[in-house]
Short mmCIF file of C-alpha atoms in Angstrom, two decimals:
data_model
loop_
_atom_site.label_atom_id
_atom_site.label_comp_id
_atom_site.label_asym_id
_atom_site.label_seq_id
_atom_site.Cartn_x
_atom_site.Cartn_y
_atom_site.Cartn_z
CA MET A 30 190.35 -21.60 167.80
CA PRO A 31 189.56 -20.42 171.37
CA SER A 32 193.23 -18.75 171.78
CA ARG A 33 192.82 -16.91 168.40
CA HIS A 34 189.26 -15.88 169.62
CA PHE A 35 190.57 -14.35 172.99
CA HIS A 36 193.32 -12.44 171.37
CA SER A 37 190.98 -10.76 168.97
CA LEU A 38 189.39 -9.04 171.84
CA SER A 39 190.36 -5.47 171.85
CA THR A 40 191.86 -3.78 174.83
CA PHE A 41 188.63 -1.76 175.30
CA ALA A 42 186.42 -4.74 175.41
CA LEU A 43 188.69 -6.33 178.06
CA ALA A 44 188.43 -3.06 180.14
CA VAL A 45 184.55 -3.09 180.05
CA LEU A 46 184.41 -6.79 180.82
CA ALA A 47 186.66 -6.21 184.02
CA VAL A 48 184.30 -3.47 184.88
CA LEU A 49 181.31 -5.32 184.72
CA LEU A 50 182.67 -8.36 186.56
CA PHE A 51 183.79 -5.94 189.43
CA HIS A 52 180.28 -4.25 189.79
CA ALA A 53 178.54 -7.86 189.67
CA GLU A 54 180.47 -8.76 192.96
CA LEU A 55 179.51 -5.45 195.00
CA PRO A 56 176.71 -5.93 197.50
CA SER A 57 173.36 -4.02 196.54
CA SER A 58 173.46 -0.74 198.35
CA GLY A 59 169.50 -1.13 198.93
CA GLY A 60 170.00 -4.65 200.88
CA GLY A 61 168.77 -7.89 199.30
CA THR A 62 169.90 -9.33 196.27
CA THR A 63 170.07 -7.69 192.69
CA GLY A 64 167.65 -8.16 190.15
CA HIS A 65 167.12 -6.67 186.83
CA ARG A 66 169.26 -3.90 185.96
CA GLY A 67 170.63 -3.55 189.60
CA THR A 68 167.14 -3.15 191.07
CA PRO A 69 167.04 -5.01 194.43
CA ASP A 70 164.55 -7.90 194.61
CA ARG A 71 162.59 -7.20 197.45
CA THR A 72 160.33 -9.58 199.56
CA PRO A 73 156.60 -8.29 199.87
CA ALA A 74 156.00 -5.85 202.44
CA GLU A 75 153.69 -6.63 205.20
CA LEU A 76 150.65 -4.23 205.58
CA TYR A 77 148.54 -3.48 208.60
CA VAL A 78 145.46 -1.02 208.46
CA THR A 79 143.32 0.72 210.91
CA ALA A 80 140.29 2.74 209.26
CA ARG A 81 137.32 4.15 210.37
CA GLY A 82 134.81 2.81 207.51
CA PRO A 83 135.55 -0.94 207.16
CA GLU A 84 136.09 -1.31 211.00
CA ASP A 85 139.69 -2.40 210.31
CA ARG A 86 141.78 -2.39 213.69
CA LEU A 87 145.52 -3.16 213.16
CA ALA A 88 144.27 -5.52 210.62
CA ARG A 89 147.05 -7.56 208.49
CA LYS A 90 146.16 -7.10 204.73
CA ALA A 91 147.84 -8.75 201.61
CA PRO A 92 151.42 -8.15 201.24
CA VAL A 93 152.40 -5.25 199.02
CA GLN A 94 155.16 -6.11 196.17
CA PHE A 95 157.62 -3.71 195.08
CA THR A 96 158.56 -3.58 191.56
CA PRO A 97 160.99 -1.58 189.50
CA LEU A 98 160.39 2.25 189.56
CA SER A 99 163.53 4.47 188.54
CA GLN A 100 161.73 7.75 188.56
CA PRO A 101 158.82 8.74 190.82
CA ASP A 102 155.97 10.99 189.17
CA GLU A 103 155.63 14.42 190.90
CA HIS A 104 151.89 14.58 190.65
CA THR A 105 151.41 10.93 192.01
CA PRO A 106 151.21 10.62 195.91
CA THR A 107 154.47 9.41 196.86
CA ILE A 108 156.52 8.45 200.13
CA ILE A 109 160.13 8.61 199.38
CA LEU A 110 162.47 6.45 201.78
CA ASP A 111 166.24 6.73 202.18
CA PRO A 112 167.79 4.19 204.77
CA GLY A 113 171.23 5.77 203.86
CA ARG A 114 170.28 8.68 206.01
CA GLU A 115 169.88 7.73 209.57
CA PHE A 116 168.69 10.25 212.61
CA GLN A 117 167.71 9.71 216.17
CA THR A 118 167.55 6.35 217.69
CA VAL A 119 164.30 5.46 219.52
CA VAL A 120 164.20 4.59 223.28
CA GLY A 121 160.74 3.71 223.20
CA ILE A 122 156.89 4.50 222.91
CA GLY A 123 154.18 3.98 225.49
CA GLY A 124 152.04 5.38 228.25
CA ALA A 125 152.01 6.50 232.03
CA LEU A 126 151.40 4.02 234.72
CA THR A 127 149.77 6.21 237.18
CA ASP A 128 147.80 5.68 240.53
CA ALA A 129 144.67 6.02 238.62
CA ALA A 130 145.67 3.33 236.08
CA ALA A 131 146.57 1.07 238.81
CA GLU A 132 143.78 1.58 240.92
CA THR A 133 141.60 0.94 237.88
CA PHE A 134 143.26 -1.99 237.15
CA ALA A 135 142.99 -3.42 240.71
CA ARG A 136 138.96 -3.44 240.46
CA MET A 137 138.97 -5.29 237.04
CA PRO A 138 137.98 -9.02 237.00
CA GLU A 139 141.11 -11.20 236.67
CA VAL A 140 140.37 -12.18 233.20
CA LYS A 141 140.31 -8.60 232.08
CA GLN A 142 143.39 -7.84 233.92
CA LYS A 143 145.14 -10.44 231.85
CA GLU A 144 143.73 -9.37 228.71
CA LEU A 145 144.76 -5.57 229.38
CA LEU A 146 148.25 -6.53 230.35
CA GLU A 147 148.78 -8.29 227.11
CA ALA A 148 147.03 -5.57 225.08
CA LEU A 149 149.31 -2.86 226.59
CA PHE A 150 152.55 -4.60 226.96
CA GLY A 151 152.43 -8.11 225.06
CA ARG A 152 154.92 -8.29 222.23
CA GLU A 153 153.17 -10.82 220.23
CA ARG A 154 149.45 -9.70 220.15
CA GLY A 155 149.68 -6.44 222.06
CA ASN A 156 151.00 -2.84 221.75
CA GLY A 157 154.38 -3.84 223.32
CA TYR A 158 154.86 -0.50 225.36
CA SER A 159 158.40 -0.26 225.71
CA LEU A 160 158.60 3.37 227.50
CA CYS A 161 156.32 4.31 230.64
CA ARG A 162 156.26 7.09 233.16
CA THR A 163 154.92 7.10 236.45
CA SER A 164 154.79 10.01 239.39
CA ILE A 165 156.84 10.74 242.40
CA HIS A 166 154.14 10.35 245.00
CA SER A 167 150.72 11.69 243.99
CA CYS A 168 149.57 13.68 241.12
CA ASP A 169 146.09 14.77 240.07
CA PHE A 170 145.51 11.19 238.76
CA SER A 171 145.71 9.57 242.30
CA SER A 172 142.72 9.17 244.39
CA GLU A 173 144.27 10.97 247.08
CA SER A 174 147.16 13.74 247.61
CA TYR A 175 150.12 12.29 249.45
CA SER A 176 153.97 12.50 249.70
CA TYR A 177 156.29 9.97 251.06
CA THR A 178 156.92 11.88 254.20
CA ALA A 179 154.61 14.65 255.48
CA THR A 180 156.55 15.12 258.62
CA PRO A 181 157.50 18.92 258.65
CA GLY A 182 161.09 19.55 258.54
CA ASP A 183 162.22 15.89 257.79
CA THR A 184 165.22 16.84 255.91
CA ALA A 185 166.91 13.56 256.99
CA LEU A 186 163.91 11.67 255.32
CA GLN A 187 163.36 9.44 258.42
CA ASP A 188 159.57 9.09 257.92
CA PHE A 189 160.16 8.27 254.26
CA SER A 190 157.84 5.44 253.18
CA ILE A 191 156.32 4.12 249.80
CA GLU A 192 153.64 1.98 251.58
CA ARG A 193 151.02 3.92 249.49
CA ASP A 194 152.58 3.07 246.12
CA LEU A 195 152.90 -0.64 247.34
CA ARG A 196 148.97 -0.94 247.53
CA HIS A 197 148.40 -0.89 243.88
CA ARG A 198 150.76 1.16 241.68
CA ILE A 199 153.81 -1.02 242.24
CA PRO A 200 152.08 -4.41 241.75
CA PHE A 201 150.73 -2.81 238.52
CA ILE A 202 154.16 -1.82 237.42
CA ARG A 203 155.70 -5.33 238.30
CA ALA A 204 152.87 -6.88 236.19
CA ALA A 205 153.58 -4.49 233.23
CA PHE A 206 157.40 -5.39 233.42
CA ARG A 207 156.76 -9.18 233.52
CA THR A 208 154.29 -8.99 230.58
CA ALA A 209 156.81 -6.99 228.59
CA GLY A 210 159.59 -9.51 229.36
CA GLY A 211 161.62 -6.90 231.18
CA ASP A 212 161.94 -4.98 228.10
CA LEU A 213 160.39 -1.85 229.61
CA ARG A 214 161.92 1.58 230.43
CA LEU A 215 160.37 3.56 233.42
CA PHE A 216 161.03 7.15 234.21
CA ALA A 217 159.38 9.34 236.99
CA SER A 218 158.38 12.71 237.49
CA PRO A 219 157.34 14.74 240.41
CA TRP A 220 154.30 17.16 240.21
CA SER A 221 155.21 18.66 243.57
CA PRO A 222 157.64 18.49 246.50
CA PRO A 223 155.79 17.78 249.96
CA ALA A 224 153.91 20.55 251.15
CA TRP A 225 156.34 21.35 253.83
CA MET A 226 159.27 22.11 251.57
CA LYS A 227 156.97 24.77 249.56
CA SER A 228 156.51 28.44 249.72
CA ASN A 229 152.62 27.95 249.88
CA ASN A 230 153.13 24.99 252.32
CA ASN A 231 150.59 23.11 249.96
CA MET A 232 151.31 20.36 247.31
CA LEU A 233 148.54 21.88 245.33
CA ASP A 234 148.04 25.53 243.71
CA GLY A 235 151.62 26.03 242.63
CA GLY A 236 154.05 27.68 245.00
CA LYS A 237 157.90 27.11 244.75
CA LEU A 238 160.50 24.97 246.28
CA GLN A 239 161.98 26.81 249.47
CA PRO A 240 165.82 27.30 248.90
CA ARG A 241 166.48 25.87 252.24
CA TYR A 242 165.08 22.48 251.38
CA ARG A 243 166.60 22.20 247.93
CA SER A 244 169.30 19.76 248.94
CA ALA A 245 166.50 17.62 250.71
CA TRP A 246 164.41 17.47 247.91
CA ALA A 247 167.22 16.19 245.62
CA ALA A 248 167.79 13.59 248.39
CA TYR A 249 164.05 12.77 248.03
CA PHE A 250 164.71 11.73 244.48
CA VAL A 251 167.54 9.52 245.42
CA ARG A 252 165.50 7.90 248.14
CA PHE A 253 162.55 7.26 245.68
CA VAL A 254 164.84 5.50 243.25
CA ARG A 255 166.41 3.47 245.91
CA GLU A 256 162.78 2.37 247.38
CA TYR A 257 161.67 1.40 244.08
CA GLU A 258 164.63 -0.69 243.30
CA LYS A 259 163.95 -2.65 246.38
CA ALA A 260 160.46 -3.07 245.59
CA GLY A 261 161.61 -4.69 242.32
CA VAL A 262 160.82 -1.52 239.99
CA PRO A 263 164.02 -0.42 238.36
CA LEU A 264 164.19 3.39 237.26
CA TRP A 265 165.42 4.19 233.53
CA GLY A 266 164.96 8.08 233.95
CA LEU A 267 163.73 10.99 235.79
CA THR A 268 162.33 14.53 234.94
CA VAL A 269 163.03 17.60 237.48
CA GLN A 270 159.31 18.71 237.42
CA ASN A 271 156.20 18.23 235.82
CA GLU A 272 154.81 21.25 234.10
CA PRO A 273 157.16 23.74 235.99
CA MET A 274 155.30 26.87 234.54
CA ALA A 275 151.56 25.91 235.54
CA VAL A 276 149.94 26.81 238.66
CA GLN A 277 147.22 24.12 238.89
CA PRO A 278 144.61 23.19 241.48
CA TRP A 279 146.19 19.89 241.67
CA GLU A 280 150.02 18.94 242.59
CA SER A 281 152.17 21.56 240.90
CA CYS A 282 155.22 23.82 241.66
CA ILE A 283 156.76 26.56 239.79
CA PHE A 284 160.44 26.55 238.56
CA THR A 285 161.70 29.23 236.24
CA ALA A 286 164.45 28.17 233.71
CA GLU A 287 167.17 29.60 235.91
CA GLU A 288 165.85 27.92 239.30
CA GLU A 289 165.70 24.59 237.34
CA ARG A 290 169.23 25.10 236.02
CA ASP A 291 170.40 25.87 239.45
CA PHE A 292 168.58 23.00 241.16
CA VAL A 293 169.97 20.54 238.43
CA ARG A 294 173.61 21.92 238.65
CA ASP A 295 173.94 22.45 242.34
CA HIS A 296 171.69 19.89 243.95
CA LEU A 297 170.14 17.21 242.05
CA GLY A 298 172.89 16.49 239.65
CA PRO A 299 175.33 16.12 242.33
CA ALA A 300 172.93 14.13 244.41
CA LEU A 301 172.56 11.63 241.55
CA GLU A 302 176.30 11.51 240.99
CA GLY A 303 177.02 11.05 244.50
CA ALA A 304 174.63 7.99 244.80
CA GLY A 305 176.09 6.48 241.68
CA LEU A 306 173.00 7.00 239.64
CA MET A 307 174.35 8.96 236.56
CA ARG A 308 173.16 6.10 234.54
CA LEU A 309 169.52 7.66 234.88
CA ARG A 310 168.28 9.68 231.95
CA LEU A 311 167.56 13.14 233.51
CA MET A 312 165.11 15.34 231.75
CA ILE A 313 164.52 19.04 232.01
CA TRP A 314 161.24 21.01 231.14
CA ASP A 315 158.65 18.48 230.85
CA HIS A 316 156.10 21.00 229.68
CA ASN A 317 154.58 22.34 226.51
CA ARG A 318 156.50 22.67 223.23
CA GLY A 319 155.63 26.47 223.21
CA ILE A 320 158.63 27.85 225.26
CA MET A 321 160.79 24.80 225.26
CA TYR A 322 163.58 26.44 223.31
CA GLN A 323 164.10 29.10 226.12
CA ARG A 324 164.22 26.41 228.60
CA ALA A 325 166.86 24.43 226.67
CA LYS A 326 169.05 27.40 226.10
CA VAL A 327 169.07 28.35 229.81
CA VAL A 328 170.03 24.82 230.92
CA TYR A 329 172.05 23.72 228.22
CA ASP A 330 174.25 26.85 227.54
CA ASP A 331 175.52 26.30 231.16
CA PRO A 332 178.13 23.48 230.84
CA ALA A 333 177.99 22.81 234.69
CA ALA A 334 174.27 22.14 234.65
CA ALA A 335 174.10 20.44 231.15
CA ARG A 336 176.44 17.57 231.89
CA TYR A 337 173.94 16.24 234.20
CA VAL A 338 171.09 16.61 231.72
CA TRP A 339 170.22 13.70 229.26
CA GLY A 340 167.66 15.46 227.21
CA MET A 341 164.21 17.29 227.53
CA GLY A 342 160.66 16.24 227.85
CA PHE A 343 157.74 18.03 226.36
CA HIS A 344 153.87 18.00 226.13
CA TRP A 345 151.21 18.77 223.58
CA TYR A 346 148.77 21.16 225.55
CA VAL A 347 148.23 24.85 224.59
CA GLY A 348 148.90 24.73 221.06
CA ASP A 349 150.93 22.45 218.64
CA HIS A 350 154.13 24.58 217.82
CA PHE A 351 155.92 21.73 216.50
CA ASP A 352 158.76 23.57 214.95
CA ASN A 353 160.08 24.31 218.39
CA VAL A 354 161.10 20.42 218.99
CA ARG A 355 163.08 20.70 215.52
CA LEU A 356 164.77 23.95 216.66
CA VAL A 357 165.80 22.34 219.99
CA ARG A 358 167.22 19.25 218.17
CA ASP A 359 169.19 21.41 215.74
CA ALA A 360 170.69 23.68 218.35
CA TYR A 361 171.34 21.03 220.68
CA PRO A 362 171.84 17.67 218.57
CA ASP A 363 173.82 16.08 221.52
CA LYS A 364 170.57 16.19 223.74
CA ALA A 365 167.64 13.97 223.68
CA LEU A 366 163.92 14.76 223.09
CA VAL A 367 160.97 12.71 224.42
CA PHE A 368 157.27 13.48 224.28
CA THR A 369 156.43 12.88 227.84
CA GLU A 370 152.54 13.41 228.25
CA GLY A 371 149.56 14.06 226.07
CA THR A 372 145.93 13.30 226.49
CA VAL A 373 142.40 13.98 225.43
CA GLU A 374 140.96 16.06 228.04
CA ASN A 375 137.45 16.56 229.37
CA PHE A 376 136.24 13.00 229.63
CA ASP A 377 132.76 12.43 227.87
CA ALA A 378 131.68 8.75 227.53
CA ALA A 379 129.41 9.84 224.72
CA ARG A 380 132.41 10.88 222.54
CA LEU A 381 134.87 7.88 223.23
CA HIS A 382 134.23 6.53 219.68
CA GLU A 383 134.90 9.69 217.76
CA TRP A 384 137.69 8.91 215.06
CA GLN A 385 139.62 12.18 215.70
CA TRP A 386 141.19 11.07 218.96
CA GLY A 387 143.35 8.54 217.33
CA GLU A 388 144.19 10.95 214.45
CA GLN A 389 145.19 13.62 216.98
CA TYR A 390 147.60 11.00 218.60
CA ALA A 391 149.00 9.91 215.38
CA ARG A 392 149.68 13.42 213.85
CA SER A 393 151.47 14.31 216.90
CA MET A 394 153.70 11.14 216.84
CA ILE A 395 154.47 11.49 213.33
CA VAL A 396 155.48 15.13 213.54
CA ASP A 397 157.30 15.02 216.89
CA LEU A 398 159.40 11.84 215.59
CA ASN A 399 160.17 13.58 212.42
CA ASN A 400 161.31 16.51 214.29
CA GLY A 401 163.68 14.63 216.41
CA ALA A 402 161.88 13.04 219.32
CA SER A 403 163.57 9.79 220.50
CA GLY A 404 160.57 8.51 222.45
CA TRP A 405 156.76 9.24 222.78
CA VAL A 406 154.86 8.64 226.15
CA ASP A 407 150.82 8.94 226.19
CA TRP A 408 149.47 9.93 229.47
CA ASN A 409 147.07 7.42 231.52
CA VAL A 410 147.27 3.97 229.90
CA LEU A 411 143.94 3.20 231.39
CA LEU A 412 141.03 5.08 233.35
CA ASP A 413 137.60 4.11 234.86
CA GLU A 414 134.10 4.79 233.55
CA GLN A 415 134.39 8.49 234.82
CA GLY A 416 138.06 9.08 233.45
CA GLY A 417 139.60 8.84 236.64
CA PRO A 418 140.08 8.16 239.58
CA ASN A 419 141.33 11.92 239.90
CA HIS A 420 141.20 13.59 243.53
CA VAL A 421 140.47 17.08 241.93
CA GLY A 422 137.83 15.97 239.23
CA ASN A 423 140.28 16.54 236.42
CA TYR A 424 138.76 13.76 234.35
CA CYS A 425 140.35 12.72 230.96
CA MET A 426 140.10 10.19 228.34
CA ALA A 427 142.54 7.37 227.94
CA PRO A 428 143.05 4.85 225.00
CA VAL A 429 141.48 2.06 227.40
CA ILE A 430 138.34 2.57 229.53
CA CYS A 431 137.12 0.09 231.99
CA ASP A 432 133.80 0.40 233.43
CA THR A 433 134.70 -0.95 236.82
CA ARG A 434 130.95 -1.53 237.68
CA THR A 435 130.64 -4.18 234.73
CA GLY A 436 133.89 -4.96 233.82
CA GLU A 437 133.53 -3.87 230.26
CA VAL A 438 136.59 -2.79 228.56
CA THR A 439 136.62 -0.12 225.81
CA TYR A 440 139.51 0.24 223.43
CA MET A 441 139.53 3.64 221.84
CA ASN A 442 140.80 4.02 218.17
CA SER A 443 143.67 6.01 219.74
CA TYR A 444 144.72 2.48 221.34
CA TYR A 445 145.20 1.13 217.82
CA TYR A 446 146.62 4.33 216.24
CA ILE A 447 149.39 4.13 218.87
CA GLY A 448 150.11 0.52 218.28
CA HIS A 449 150.90 1.48 214.60
CA PHE A 450 153.93 2.84 216.11
CA SER A 451 154.65 1.10 219.24
CA ARG A 452 154.39 -2.67 217.59
CA PHE A 453 156.60 -1.97 214.81
CA ILE A 454 159.05 0.74 215.85
CA ARG A 455 160.98 -0.82 218.95
CA PRO A 456 163.70 0.74 220.97
CA GLY A 457 166.86 0.93 219.10
CA ALA A 458 165.11 1.80 215.76
CA LYS A 459 166.76 4.53 213.77
CA ARG A 460 164.72 7.23 212.07
CA ILE A 461 165.39 7.65 208.28
CA VAL A 462 164.23 9.84 205.68
CA CYS A 463 160.55 9.51 204.84
CA SER A 464 159.51 12.17 202.42
CA SER A 465 155.98 12.85 201.39
CA ASN A 466 154.92 14.93 198.10
CA SER A 467 151.34 14.83 199.25
CA ASP A 468 149.88 17.29 201.85
CA ASP A 469 147.10 14.63 202.66
CA LEU A 470 149.76 11.82 203.75
CA LEU A 471 152.05 12.26 206.93
CA GLY A 472 154.39 9.61 207.04
CA THR A 473 157.66 8.56 209.15
CA ALA A 474 160.04 5.71 208.98
CA PHE A 475 162.46 3.74 210.98
CA VAL A 476 165.25 1.08 210.46
CA ARG A 477 164.74 -1.39 212.95
CA PRO A 478 167.45 -3.35 214.95
CA ASP A 479 166.51 -6.53 212.90
CA GLY A 480 167.31 -4.47 209.72
CA ARG A 481 163.47 -4.31 208.48
CA ILE A 482 161.83 -0.76 207.81
CA ALA A 483 158.56 0.37 209.30
CA VAL A 484 156.91 2.97 207.70
CA VAL A 485 153.80 4.66 209.25
CA VAL A 486 151.25 6.68 206.75
CA LEU A 487 148.47 8.84 208.16
CA ASN A 488 145.54 9.83 205.96
CA THR A 489 142.88 12.35 207.74
CA THR A 490 140.95 13.01 204.67
CA GLU A 491 137.61 11.65 203.56
CA LYS A 492 139.09 10.41 200.30
CA GLU A 493 140.85 7.22 199.32
CA ILE A 494 144.39 7.75 198.27
CA ARG A 495 146.54 5.54 195.97
CA PHE A 496 150.03 6.19 196.69
CA VAL A 497 153.50 4.60 195.89
CA THR A 498 156.07 3.83 198.52
CA TRP A 499 159.64 4.51 196.69
CA LEU A 500 162.98 3.08 197.74
CA ASP A 501 166.01 2.47 195.74
CA GLY A 502 164.79 2.31 192.35
CA THR A 503 161.63 0.44 193.41
CA GLY A 504 158.06 1.20 194.02
CA ALA A 505 155.11 -0.39 196.12
CA TRP A 506 151.44 0.65 195.43
CA THR A 507 149.23 0.98 198.31
CA VAL A 508 145.58 2.15 198.84
CA SER A 509 144.99 4.33 202.00
CA PRO A 510 141.52 4.20 203.04
CA PRO A 511 139.64 7.36 204.06
CA ARG A 512 140.42 8.32 207.73
CA SER A 513 143.11 5.65 208.22
CA ILE A 514 146.42 4.88 209.35
CA LEU A 515 148.71 2.14 207.99
CA THR A 516 151.91 0.53 208.57
CA LEU A 517 154.29 -1.07 206.03
CA LEU A 518 156.79 -3.42 207.36
CA LEU A 519 159.64 -4.07 204.72
#
């Protein structure tokens, strides 16, 4: 009889049944539906590979299936993910829209211009760049040195004009915004104040901003932002000074940490605030990782200056010093970090296809992101057959090179390596734990706004590595070819 069977159940059995029914209604902590023994049933992960040997370039491969794996093995190459631990939010990945890039673009055949815009900024078939940099008037990667007012003593900025930028740079930037569907953040950096504001009366060769022109220089920033807005180019952020500790034969200007702090606190910050531009993300330093902690400490430990500063920019020249990024993040977790410039120096057309260049980018990107960077910005997005234009002969490489004599476009492997990040790690993504037990595999991972997880894994060795990606009791086996980078989209 049913009633007699029910009453024959012990109190203990009823308790166990209740617990089982309760847990059966709980959502899976790993996302997705729950399968055998609580293991999430995951849809296969998409796999994209760029490798030296098979000539794969962001090639989509067969999906990777997750299967139950409760305990990873210590001696098996393993990437361990934990989406329950989130860190910084990504603001974007991209490159610099310089005069050199714009002037090269203007000399390309129209069909190649369309191809390039889609390759850099397109979301469907391109790298989908979302964070870009430009200069306030000229830098070394301009075909000439210029400012927006060369009139000595023009503190009222009566002769201020961006006419020079309207020739090539602003049209190029507008085209980038259109191709990106408006989903593009642009920040600007000065390489030098106008010559008449400086101690050496020269935009080149270092020198310093004269104290009597600090307010005028701050007003110059505001005017630049307003004029660009009128020209249809919205700004997302600013940096105070490009490479403020480098005396260069091109546009440069020296600021000690105290001078930068005081300029922000007493002039630039109040000017931006008075103009209603506090929405702009202001970044200090904008130079190498080596002494970035000292620069952060001097500015951030002054509350009056720190209130104006969103974060810090940094570059990769003169050594790696990766740990300094993490130290700044740990000491000042409320301030953002953005890699604002890096490039392969000394252009050499014979070396464009060397595989190390892409690996150099990917290694920096993985480690900087893992150490807390919210954004990563390459230098020139495009250069010509000489690695310019450049008005001081400081020729460099870029992920895309156009021979303006023939119209031929070369995509260096660095273009594809950057794409493994920029295509899949979109603004709003949050970094999660990505732990590798192999010295031969570097990895980073992000939960995207759409809930999917993007994992990037770098292999710089000459050997094929079979590894497993472990997530919440499941594992997916993947083969990393020699000298390769891959992205898994879960």
